[in-house]
Coordinates of N, CA and C in Angstrom, one line a residue:
X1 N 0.8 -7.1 -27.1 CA 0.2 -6.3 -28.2 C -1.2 -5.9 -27.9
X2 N -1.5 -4.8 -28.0 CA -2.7 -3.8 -27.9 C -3.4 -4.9 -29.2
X3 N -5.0 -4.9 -28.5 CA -6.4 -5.6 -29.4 C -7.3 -4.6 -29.6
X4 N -7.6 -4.2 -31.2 CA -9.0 -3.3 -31.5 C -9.5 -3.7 -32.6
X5 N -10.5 -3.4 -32.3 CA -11.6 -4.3 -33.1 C -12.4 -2.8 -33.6
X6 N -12.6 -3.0 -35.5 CA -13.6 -2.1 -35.9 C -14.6 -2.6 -36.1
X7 N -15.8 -2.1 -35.7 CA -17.0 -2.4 -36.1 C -17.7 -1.6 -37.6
X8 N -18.0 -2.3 -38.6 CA -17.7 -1.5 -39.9 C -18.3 -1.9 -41.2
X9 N -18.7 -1.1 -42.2 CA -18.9 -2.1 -43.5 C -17.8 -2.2 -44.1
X10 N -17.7 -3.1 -45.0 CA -16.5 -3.6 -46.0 C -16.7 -2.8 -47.0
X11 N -15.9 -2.0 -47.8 CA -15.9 -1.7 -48.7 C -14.7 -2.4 -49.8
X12 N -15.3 -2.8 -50.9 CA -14.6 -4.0 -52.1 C -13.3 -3.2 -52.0
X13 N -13.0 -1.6 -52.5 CA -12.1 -1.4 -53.0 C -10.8 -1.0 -51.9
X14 N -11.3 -0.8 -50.8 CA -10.0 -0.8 -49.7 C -9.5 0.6 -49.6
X15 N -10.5 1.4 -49.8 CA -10.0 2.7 -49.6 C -10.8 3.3 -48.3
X16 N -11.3 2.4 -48.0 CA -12.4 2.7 -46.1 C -12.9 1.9 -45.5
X17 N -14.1 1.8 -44.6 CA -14.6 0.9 -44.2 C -13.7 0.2 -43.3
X18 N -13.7 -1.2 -43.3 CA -13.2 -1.9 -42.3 C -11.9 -2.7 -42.9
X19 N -11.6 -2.3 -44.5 CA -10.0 -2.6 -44.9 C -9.3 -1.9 -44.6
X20 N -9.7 -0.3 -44.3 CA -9.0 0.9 -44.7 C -8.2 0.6 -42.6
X21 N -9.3 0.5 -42.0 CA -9.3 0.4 -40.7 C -7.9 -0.8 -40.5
X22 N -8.7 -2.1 -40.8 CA -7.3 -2.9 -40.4 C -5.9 -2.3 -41.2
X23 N -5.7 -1.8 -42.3 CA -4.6 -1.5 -42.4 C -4.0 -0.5 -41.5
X24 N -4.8 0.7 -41.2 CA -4.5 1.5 -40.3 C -4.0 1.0 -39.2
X25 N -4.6 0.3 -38.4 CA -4.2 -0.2 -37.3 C -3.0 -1.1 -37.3
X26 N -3.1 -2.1 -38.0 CA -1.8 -3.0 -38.0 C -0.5 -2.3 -39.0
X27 N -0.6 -0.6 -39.3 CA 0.5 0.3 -39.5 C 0.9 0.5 -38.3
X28 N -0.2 0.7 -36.9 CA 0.3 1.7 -35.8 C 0.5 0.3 -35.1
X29 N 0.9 -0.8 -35.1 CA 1.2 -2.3 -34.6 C 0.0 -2.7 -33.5
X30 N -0.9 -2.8 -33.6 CA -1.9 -3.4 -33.1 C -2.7 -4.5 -33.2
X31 N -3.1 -5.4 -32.8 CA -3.7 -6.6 -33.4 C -5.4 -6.2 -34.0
X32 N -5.2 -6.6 -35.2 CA -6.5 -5.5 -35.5 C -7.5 -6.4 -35.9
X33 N -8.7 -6.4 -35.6 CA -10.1 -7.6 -35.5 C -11.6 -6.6 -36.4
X34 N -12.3 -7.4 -36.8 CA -13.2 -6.9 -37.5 C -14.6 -7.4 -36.9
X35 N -16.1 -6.6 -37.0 CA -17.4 -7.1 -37.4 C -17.6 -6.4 -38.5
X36 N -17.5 -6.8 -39.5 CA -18.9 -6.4 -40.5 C -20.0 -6.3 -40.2
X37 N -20.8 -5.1 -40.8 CA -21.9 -5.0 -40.3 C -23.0 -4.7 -42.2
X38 N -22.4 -4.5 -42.6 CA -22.4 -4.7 -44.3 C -21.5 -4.3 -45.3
X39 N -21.7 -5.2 -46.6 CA -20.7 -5.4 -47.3 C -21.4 -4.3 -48.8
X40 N -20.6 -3.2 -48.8 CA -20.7 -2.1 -49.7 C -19.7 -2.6 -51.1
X41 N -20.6 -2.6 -52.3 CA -20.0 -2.3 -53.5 C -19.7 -1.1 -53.7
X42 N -18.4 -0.7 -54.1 CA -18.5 0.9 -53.8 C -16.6 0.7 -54.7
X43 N -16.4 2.3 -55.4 CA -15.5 2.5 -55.8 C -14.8 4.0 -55.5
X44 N -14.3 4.6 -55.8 CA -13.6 6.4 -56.0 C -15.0 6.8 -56.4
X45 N -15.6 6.3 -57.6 CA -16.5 7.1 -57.7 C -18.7 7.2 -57.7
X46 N -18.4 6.2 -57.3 CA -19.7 5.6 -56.3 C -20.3 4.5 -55.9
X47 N -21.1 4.2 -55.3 CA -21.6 3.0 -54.0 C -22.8 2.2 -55.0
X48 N -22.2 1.4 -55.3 CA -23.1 0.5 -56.4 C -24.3 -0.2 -55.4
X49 N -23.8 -0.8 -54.8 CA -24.9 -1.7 -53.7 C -24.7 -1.5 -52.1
X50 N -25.0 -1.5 -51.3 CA -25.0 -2.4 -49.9 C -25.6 -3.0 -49.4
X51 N -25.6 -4.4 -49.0 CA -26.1 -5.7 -48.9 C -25.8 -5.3 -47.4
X52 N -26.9 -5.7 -45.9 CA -26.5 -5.2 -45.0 C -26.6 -6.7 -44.2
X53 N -25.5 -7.0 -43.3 CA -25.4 -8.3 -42.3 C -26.3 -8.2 -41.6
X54 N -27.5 -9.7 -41.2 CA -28.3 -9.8 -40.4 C -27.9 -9.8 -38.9
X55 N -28.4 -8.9 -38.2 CA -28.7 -8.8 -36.8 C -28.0 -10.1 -35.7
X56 N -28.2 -10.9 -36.5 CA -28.1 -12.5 -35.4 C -26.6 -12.6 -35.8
X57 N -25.8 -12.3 -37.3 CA -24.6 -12.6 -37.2 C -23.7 -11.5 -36.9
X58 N -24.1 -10.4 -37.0 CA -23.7 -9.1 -35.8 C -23.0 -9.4 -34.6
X59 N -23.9 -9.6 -34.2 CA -24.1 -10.3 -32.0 C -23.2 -11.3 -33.1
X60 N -23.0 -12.2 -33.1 CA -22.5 -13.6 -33.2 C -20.9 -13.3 -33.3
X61 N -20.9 -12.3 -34.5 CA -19.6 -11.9 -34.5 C -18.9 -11.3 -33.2
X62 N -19.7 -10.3 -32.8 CA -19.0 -9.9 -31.2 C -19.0 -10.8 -30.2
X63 N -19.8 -12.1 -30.4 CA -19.7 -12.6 -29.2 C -18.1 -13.3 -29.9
X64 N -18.4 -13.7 -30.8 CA -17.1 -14.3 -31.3 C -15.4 -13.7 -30.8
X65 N -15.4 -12.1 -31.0 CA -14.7 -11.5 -30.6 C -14.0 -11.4 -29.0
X66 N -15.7 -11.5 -28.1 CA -14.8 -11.5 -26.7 C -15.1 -12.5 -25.8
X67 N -15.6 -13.5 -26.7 CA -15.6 -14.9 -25.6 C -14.5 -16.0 -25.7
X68 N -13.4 -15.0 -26.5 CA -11.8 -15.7 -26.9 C -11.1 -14.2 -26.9
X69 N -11.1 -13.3 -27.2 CA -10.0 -12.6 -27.5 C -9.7 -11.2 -26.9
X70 N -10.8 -10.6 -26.7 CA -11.3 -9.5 -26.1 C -10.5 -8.3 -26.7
X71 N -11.2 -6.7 -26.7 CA -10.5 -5.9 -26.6 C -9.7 -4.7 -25.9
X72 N -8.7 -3.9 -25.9 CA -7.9 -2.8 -25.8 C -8.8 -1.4 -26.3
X73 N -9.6 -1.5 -27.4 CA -10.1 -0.6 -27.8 C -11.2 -1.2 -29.1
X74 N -12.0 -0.1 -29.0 CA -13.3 -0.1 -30.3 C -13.0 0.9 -31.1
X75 N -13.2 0.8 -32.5 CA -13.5 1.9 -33.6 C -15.2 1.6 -34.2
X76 N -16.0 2.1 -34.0 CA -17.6 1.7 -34.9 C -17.5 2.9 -36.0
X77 N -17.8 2.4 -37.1 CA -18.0 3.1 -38.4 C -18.9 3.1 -39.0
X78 N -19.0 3.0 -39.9 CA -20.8 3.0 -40.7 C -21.8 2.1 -40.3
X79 N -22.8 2.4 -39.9 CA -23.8 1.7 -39.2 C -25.1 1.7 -40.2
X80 N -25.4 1.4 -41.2 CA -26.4 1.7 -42.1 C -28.0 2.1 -41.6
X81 N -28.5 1.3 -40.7 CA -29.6 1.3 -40.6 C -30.1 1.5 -38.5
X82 N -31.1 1.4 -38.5 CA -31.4 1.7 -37.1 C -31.3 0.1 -36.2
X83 N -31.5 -1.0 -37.3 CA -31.5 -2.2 -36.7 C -30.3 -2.7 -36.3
X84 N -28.9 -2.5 -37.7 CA -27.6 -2.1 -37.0 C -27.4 -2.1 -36.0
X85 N -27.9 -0.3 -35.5 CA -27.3 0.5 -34.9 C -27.7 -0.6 -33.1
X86 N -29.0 -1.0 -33.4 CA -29.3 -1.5 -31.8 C -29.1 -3.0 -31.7
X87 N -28.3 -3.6 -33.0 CA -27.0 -4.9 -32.6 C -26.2 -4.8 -31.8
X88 N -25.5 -3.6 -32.5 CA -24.1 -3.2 -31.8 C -24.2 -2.3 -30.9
X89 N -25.0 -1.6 -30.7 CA -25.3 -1.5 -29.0 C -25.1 -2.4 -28.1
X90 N -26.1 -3.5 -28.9 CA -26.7 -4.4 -27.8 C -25.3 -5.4 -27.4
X91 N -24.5 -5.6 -28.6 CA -23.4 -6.2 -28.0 C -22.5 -5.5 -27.3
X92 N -22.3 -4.3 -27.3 CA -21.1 -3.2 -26.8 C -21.6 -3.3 -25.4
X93 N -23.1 -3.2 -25.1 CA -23.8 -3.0 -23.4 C -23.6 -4.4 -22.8
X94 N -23.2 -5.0 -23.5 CA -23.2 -6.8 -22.9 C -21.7 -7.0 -22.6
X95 N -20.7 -6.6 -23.2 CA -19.1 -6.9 -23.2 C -18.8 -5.3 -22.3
X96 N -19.4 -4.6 -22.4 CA -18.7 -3.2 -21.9 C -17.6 -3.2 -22.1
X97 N -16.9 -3.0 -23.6 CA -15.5 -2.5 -23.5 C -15.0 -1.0 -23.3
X98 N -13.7 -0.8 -23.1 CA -13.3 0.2 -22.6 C -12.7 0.7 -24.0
X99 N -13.0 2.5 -24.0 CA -12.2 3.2 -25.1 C -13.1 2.8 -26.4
X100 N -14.4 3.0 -26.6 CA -14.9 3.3 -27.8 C -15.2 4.6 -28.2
X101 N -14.1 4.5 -29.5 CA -14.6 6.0 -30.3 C -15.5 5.9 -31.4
X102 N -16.4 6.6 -32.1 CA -17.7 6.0 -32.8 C -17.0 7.3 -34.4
X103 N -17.4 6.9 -35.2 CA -17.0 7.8 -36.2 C -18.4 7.8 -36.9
X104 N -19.3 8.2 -37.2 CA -20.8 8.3 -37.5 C -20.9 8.4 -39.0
X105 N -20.3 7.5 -40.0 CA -20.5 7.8 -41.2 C -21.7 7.6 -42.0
X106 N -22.0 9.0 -42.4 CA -23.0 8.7 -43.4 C -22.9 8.7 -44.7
X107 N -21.8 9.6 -45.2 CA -21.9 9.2 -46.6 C -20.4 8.9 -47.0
X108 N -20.1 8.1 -48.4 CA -19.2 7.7 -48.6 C -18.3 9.2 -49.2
X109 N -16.9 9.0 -49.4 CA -16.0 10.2 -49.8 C -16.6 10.6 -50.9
X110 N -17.6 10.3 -52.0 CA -17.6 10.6 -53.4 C -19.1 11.5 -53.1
X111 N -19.8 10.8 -51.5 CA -20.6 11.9 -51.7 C -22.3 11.1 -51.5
X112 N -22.1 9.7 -51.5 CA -22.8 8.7 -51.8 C -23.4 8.6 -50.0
X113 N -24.9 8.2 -50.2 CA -25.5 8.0 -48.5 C -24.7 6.3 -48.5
X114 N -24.5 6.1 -47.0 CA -24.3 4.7 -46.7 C -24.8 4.8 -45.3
X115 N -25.8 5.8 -45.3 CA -26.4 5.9 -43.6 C -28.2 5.8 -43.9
X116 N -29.2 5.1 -43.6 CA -30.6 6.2 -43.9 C -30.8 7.0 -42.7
X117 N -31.1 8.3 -44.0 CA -31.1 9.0 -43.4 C -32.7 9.0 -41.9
X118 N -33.4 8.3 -42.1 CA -34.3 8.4 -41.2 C -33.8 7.6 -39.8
X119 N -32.2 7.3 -40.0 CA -31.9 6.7 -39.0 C -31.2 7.5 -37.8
X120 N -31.3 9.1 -38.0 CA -30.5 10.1 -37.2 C -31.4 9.9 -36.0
X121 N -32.1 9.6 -35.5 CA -32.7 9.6 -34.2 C -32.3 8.4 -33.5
X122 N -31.8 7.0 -34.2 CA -31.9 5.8 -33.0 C -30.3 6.2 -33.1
X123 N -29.2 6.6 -34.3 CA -27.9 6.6 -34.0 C -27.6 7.8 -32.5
X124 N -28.6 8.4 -32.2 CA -28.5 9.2 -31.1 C -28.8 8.6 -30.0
X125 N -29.9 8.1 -29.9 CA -30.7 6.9 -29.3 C -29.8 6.1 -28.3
X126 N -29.4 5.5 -29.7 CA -28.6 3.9 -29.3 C -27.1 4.4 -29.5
X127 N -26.6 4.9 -30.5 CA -24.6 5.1 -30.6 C -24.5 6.1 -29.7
X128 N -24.7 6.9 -29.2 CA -24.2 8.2 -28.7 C -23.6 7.7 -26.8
X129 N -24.9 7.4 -26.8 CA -24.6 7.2 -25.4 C -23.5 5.8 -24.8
X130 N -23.2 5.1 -26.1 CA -21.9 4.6 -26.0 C -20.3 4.7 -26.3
X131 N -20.3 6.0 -26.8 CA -19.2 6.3 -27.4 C -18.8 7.2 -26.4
X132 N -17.4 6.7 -25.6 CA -16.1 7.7 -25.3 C -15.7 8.6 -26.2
X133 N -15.7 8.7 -27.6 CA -15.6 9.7 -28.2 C -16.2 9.6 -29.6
X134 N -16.6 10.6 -29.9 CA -17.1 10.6 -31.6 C -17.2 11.6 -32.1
X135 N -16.4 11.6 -33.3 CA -16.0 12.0 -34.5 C -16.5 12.3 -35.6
X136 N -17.6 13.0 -35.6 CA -18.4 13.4 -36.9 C -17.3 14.7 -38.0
X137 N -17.6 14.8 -39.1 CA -17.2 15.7 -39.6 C -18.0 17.2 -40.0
X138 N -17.8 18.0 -40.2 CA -18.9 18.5 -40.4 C -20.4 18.6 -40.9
X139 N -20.5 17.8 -42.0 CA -22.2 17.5 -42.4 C -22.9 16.3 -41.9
X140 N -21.7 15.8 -41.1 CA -22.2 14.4 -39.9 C -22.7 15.4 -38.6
X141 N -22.1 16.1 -38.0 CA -22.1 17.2 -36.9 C -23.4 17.9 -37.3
X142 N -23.7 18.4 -38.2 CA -25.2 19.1 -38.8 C -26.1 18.3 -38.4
X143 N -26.1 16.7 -39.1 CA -27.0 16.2 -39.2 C -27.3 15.9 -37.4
X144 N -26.5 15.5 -37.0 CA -26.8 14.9 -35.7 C -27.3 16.5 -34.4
X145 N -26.7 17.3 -34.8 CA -26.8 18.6 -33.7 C -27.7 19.3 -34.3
X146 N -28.5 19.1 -35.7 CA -29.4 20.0 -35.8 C -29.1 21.6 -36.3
X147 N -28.0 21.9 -36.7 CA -28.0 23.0 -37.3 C -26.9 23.1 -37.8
X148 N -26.8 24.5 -38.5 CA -25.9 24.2 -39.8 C -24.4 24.9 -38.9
X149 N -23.3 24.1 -39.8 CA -22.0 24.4 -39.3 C -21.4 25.7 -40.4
X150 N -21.2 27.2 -40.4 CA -20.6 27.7 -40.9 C -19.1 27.9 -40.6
X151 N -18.8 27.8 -39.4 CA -17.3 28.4 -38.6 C -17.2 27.9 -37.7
X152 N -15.8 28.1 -36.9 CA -15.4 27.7 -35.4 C -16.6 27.6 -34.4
X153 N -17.4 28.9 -34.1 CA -18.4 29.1 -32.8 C -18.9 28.0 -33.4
X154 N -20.0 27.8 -35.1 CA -20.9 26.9 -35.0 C -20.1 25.6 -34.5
X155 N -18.9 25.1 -34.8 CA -18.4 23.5 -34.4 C -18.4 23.7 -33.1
X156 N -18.0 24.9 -32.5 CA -18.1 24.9 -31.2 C -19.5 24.4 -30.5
X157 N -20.4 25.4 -31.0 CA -21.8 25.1 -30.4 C -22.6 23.8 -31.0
X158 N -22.0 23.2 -32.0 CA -22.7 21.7 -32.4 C -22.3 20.4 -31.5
X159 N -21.0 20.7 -31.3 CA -20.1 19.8 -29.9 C -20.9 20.1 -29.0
X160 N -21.0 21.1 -28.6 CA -22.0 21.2 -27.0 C -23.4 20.8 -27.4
X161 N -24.2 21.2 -28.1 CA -25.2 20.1 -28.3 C -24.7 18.5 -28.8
X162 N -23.9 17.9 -29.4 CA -24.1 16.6 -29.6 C -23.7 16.2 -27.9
X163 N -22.5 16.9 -27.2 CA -22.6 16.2 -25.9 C -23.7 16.5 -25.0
X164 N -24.8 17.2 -25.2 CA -26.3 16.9 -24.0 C -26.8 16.1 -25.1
X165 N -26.5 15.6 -26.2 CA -27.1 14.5 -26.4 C -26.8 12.9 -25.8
X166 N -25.6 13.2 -24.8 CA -25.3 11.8 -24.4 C -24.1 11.6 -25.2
X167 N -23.2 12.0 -25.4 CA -22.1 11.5 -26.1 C -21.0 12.6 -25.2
X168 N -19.7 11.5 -24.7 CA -19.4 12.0 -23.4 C -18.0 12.7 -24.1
X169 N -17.4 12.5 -25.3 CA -16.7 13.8 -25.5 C -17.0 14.0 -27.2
X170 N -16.6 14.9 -27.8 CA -17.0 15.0 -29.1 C -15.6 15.7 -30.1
X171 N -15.3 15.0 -30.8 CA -14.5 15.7 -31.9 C -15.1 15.9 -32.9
X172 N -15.0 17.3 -33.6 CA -15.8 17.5 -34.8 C -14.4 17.8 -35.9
X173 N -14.0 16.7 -37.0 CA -13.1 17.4 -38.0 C -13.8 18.3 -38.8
X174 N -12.9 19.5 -38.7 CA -13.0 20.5 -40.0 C -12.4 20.5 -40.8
X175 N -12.3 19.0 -41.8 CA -11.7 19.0 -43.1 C -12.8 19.6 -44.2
X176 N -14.2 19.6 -44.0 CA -15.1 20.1 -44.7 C -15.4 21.6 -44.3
X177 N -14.8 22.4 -43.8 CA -15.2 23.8 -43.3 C -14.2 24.6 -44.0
X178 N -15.6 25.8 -44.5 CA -14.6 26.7 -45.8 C -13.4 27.4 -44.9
X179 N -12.7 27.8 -43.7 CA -12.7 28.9 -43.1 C -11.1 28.1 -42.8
X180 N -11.0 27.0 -42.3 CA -10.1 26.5 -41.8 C -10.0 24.8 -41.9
X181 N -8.9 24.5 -41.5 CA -8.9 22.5 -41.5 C -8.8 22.4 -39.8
X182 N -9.1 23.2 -38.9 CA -9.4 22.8 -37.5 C -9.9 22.1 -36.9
X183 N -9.4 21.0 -36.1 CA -10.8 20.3 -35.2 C -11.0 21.2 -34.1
X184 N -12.0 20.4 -33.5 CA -12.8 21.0 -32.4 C -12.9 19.6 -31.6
X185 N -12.4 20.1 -30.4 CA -12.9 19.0 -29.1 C -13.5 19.3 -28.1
X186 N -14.4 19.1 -27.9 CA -15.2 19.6 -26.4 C -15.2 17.9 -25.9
X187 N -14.8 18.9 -24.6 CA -13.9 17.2 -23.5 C -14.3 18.0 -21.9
X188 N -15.0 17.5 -21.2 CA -15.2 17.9 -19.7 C -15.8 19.4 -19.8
X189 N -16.1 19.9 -20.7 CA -16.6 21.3 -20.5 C -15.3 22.3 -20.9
X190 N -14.5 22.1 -21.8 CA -13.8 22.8 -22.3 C -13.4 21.9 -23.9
X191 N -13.2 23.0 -24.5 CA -12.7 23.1 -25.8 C -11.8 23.4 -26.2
X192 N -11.1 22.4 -27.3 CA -9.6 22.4 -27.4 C -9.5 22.5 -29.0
X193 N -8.4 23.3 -29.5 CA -8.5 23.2 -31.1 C -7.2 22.4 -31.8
X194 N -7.3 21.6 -32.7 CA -6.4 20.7 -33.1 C -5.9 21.1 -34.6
X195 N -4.7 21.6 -35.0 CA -4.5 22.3 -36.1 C -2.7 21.9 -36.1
X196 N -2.4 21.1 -37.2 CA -1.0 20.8 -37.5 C -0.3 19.9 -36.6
X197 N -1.0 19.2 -35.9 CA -1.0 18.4 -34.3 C -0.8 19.4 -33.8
X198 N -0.9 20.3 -33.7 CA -1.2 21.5 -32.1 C -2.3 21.4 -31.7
X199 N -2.1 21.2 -30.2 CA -3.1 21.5 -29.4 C -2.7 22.9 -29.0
X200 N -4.4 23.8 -28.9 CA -4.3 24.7 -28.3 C -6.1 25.1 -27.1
X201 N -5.9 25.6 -25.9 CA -7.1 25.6 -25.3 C -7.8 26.8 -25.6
X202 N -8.5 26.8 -26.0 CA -9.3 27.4 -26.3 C -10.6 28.2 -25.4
X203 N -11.1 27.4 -24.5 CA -11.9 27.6 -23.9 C -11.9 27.4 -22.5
X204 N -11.7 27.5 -21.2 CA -10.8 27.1 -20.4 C -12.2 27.2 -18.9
X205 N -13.6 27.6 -19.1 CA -14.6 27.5 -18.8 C -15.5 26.4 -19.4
X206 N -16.5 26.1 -18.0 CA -17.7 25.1 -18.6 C -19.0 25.9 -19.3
X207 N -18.6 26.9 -19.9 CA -20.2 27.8 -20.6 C -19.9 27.4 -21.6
X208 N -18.8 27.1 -21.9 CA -18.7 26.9 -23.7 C -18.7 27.9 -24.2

């Protein structure tokens, strides 16, 4: 049996975070493992508290993870703060696992921050350049690429900026884009669009 471990805050009510995660995974039969990284009061309709885990039980938790069990794969999910963000670095650069995709959440479904925002520079910093792949959505893709996403070209051209930022492939969902529900993948210098599970290439050059 395939091992993945999310790295994630807890949300009470089990509609994300790192409940939403293990059920996910042990739907698709996987052995599914957790770090918390903080524990969110939070409902459908907003984020009462976040209490965030100290740094030393972060590391403690990963080491926990692979000095008995190891992984198949990583999912990292909300990283609240910049201190976070350079735990789980720090443990990911020490274990080097293989197959982490990074999902950059900043704010919760209702709309609520669970990221500071003064933390968009070390999540570039420190997450980017460990993620095999990451997954922003559109106003996560803004934040991190620096400009605004109206349409396809812009997801196109915010992918090619978040990967010279060190992030070695990039999916951007367009479940938030007025125009369409498309993703966008920029992977090796080509771009691919994801619509109904179709793949289609899109781009078949490295100019982007």
């Amino acid at each position: 049996m395939k091992k993945v471990l999310t790295i994630a805050g807890s949300d009470c009510s089990g509609g994300a975070g790192v409940q939403a995660d293990l059920k996910t995974m042990s739907a698709h039969g996987v052995f599914a493992m957790s770090v918390i990284v903080s524990v969110v009061a939070e409902n459908t309709s907003r984020v009462i508290d976040i209490e965030n885990i100290s740094t030393k039980n972060i590391l403690a938790q990963i080491d926990a993870i692979y000095e008995d069990i190891g992984t198949d794969a990583v999912k990292i999910g909300m990283l609240s703060n910049e201190e976070c963000m350079k735990a789980v670095a720090k443990g990911i650069k020490k274990y080097k696992p293989k197959n982490i995709v990074v999902d950059p959440v900043m704010y919760a479904k209702n709309g609520c921050p669970l990221m500071d925002e003064n933390s968009i520079d070390a999540l570039i910093k420190n997450i980017l350049p460990i993620a095999d792949l990451l997954t922003p959505n559109i106003p996560e893709a803004e934040k991190i690429a620096g400009i605004e996403i109206k349409n396809r070209d812009d997801m196109k051209k915010a992918a090619k900026i978040i990967n010279e930022k060190g992030c070695k492939n990039v999916l951007i969902k367009g479940g938030h884009s007025l125009d369409d529900v498309t993703d966008v993948l920029y992977s090796n210098g080509i771009f691919y669009n994801f619509e109904d599970r179709k793949s289609t290439r899109l781009n078949s050059s490295h100019s982007g």
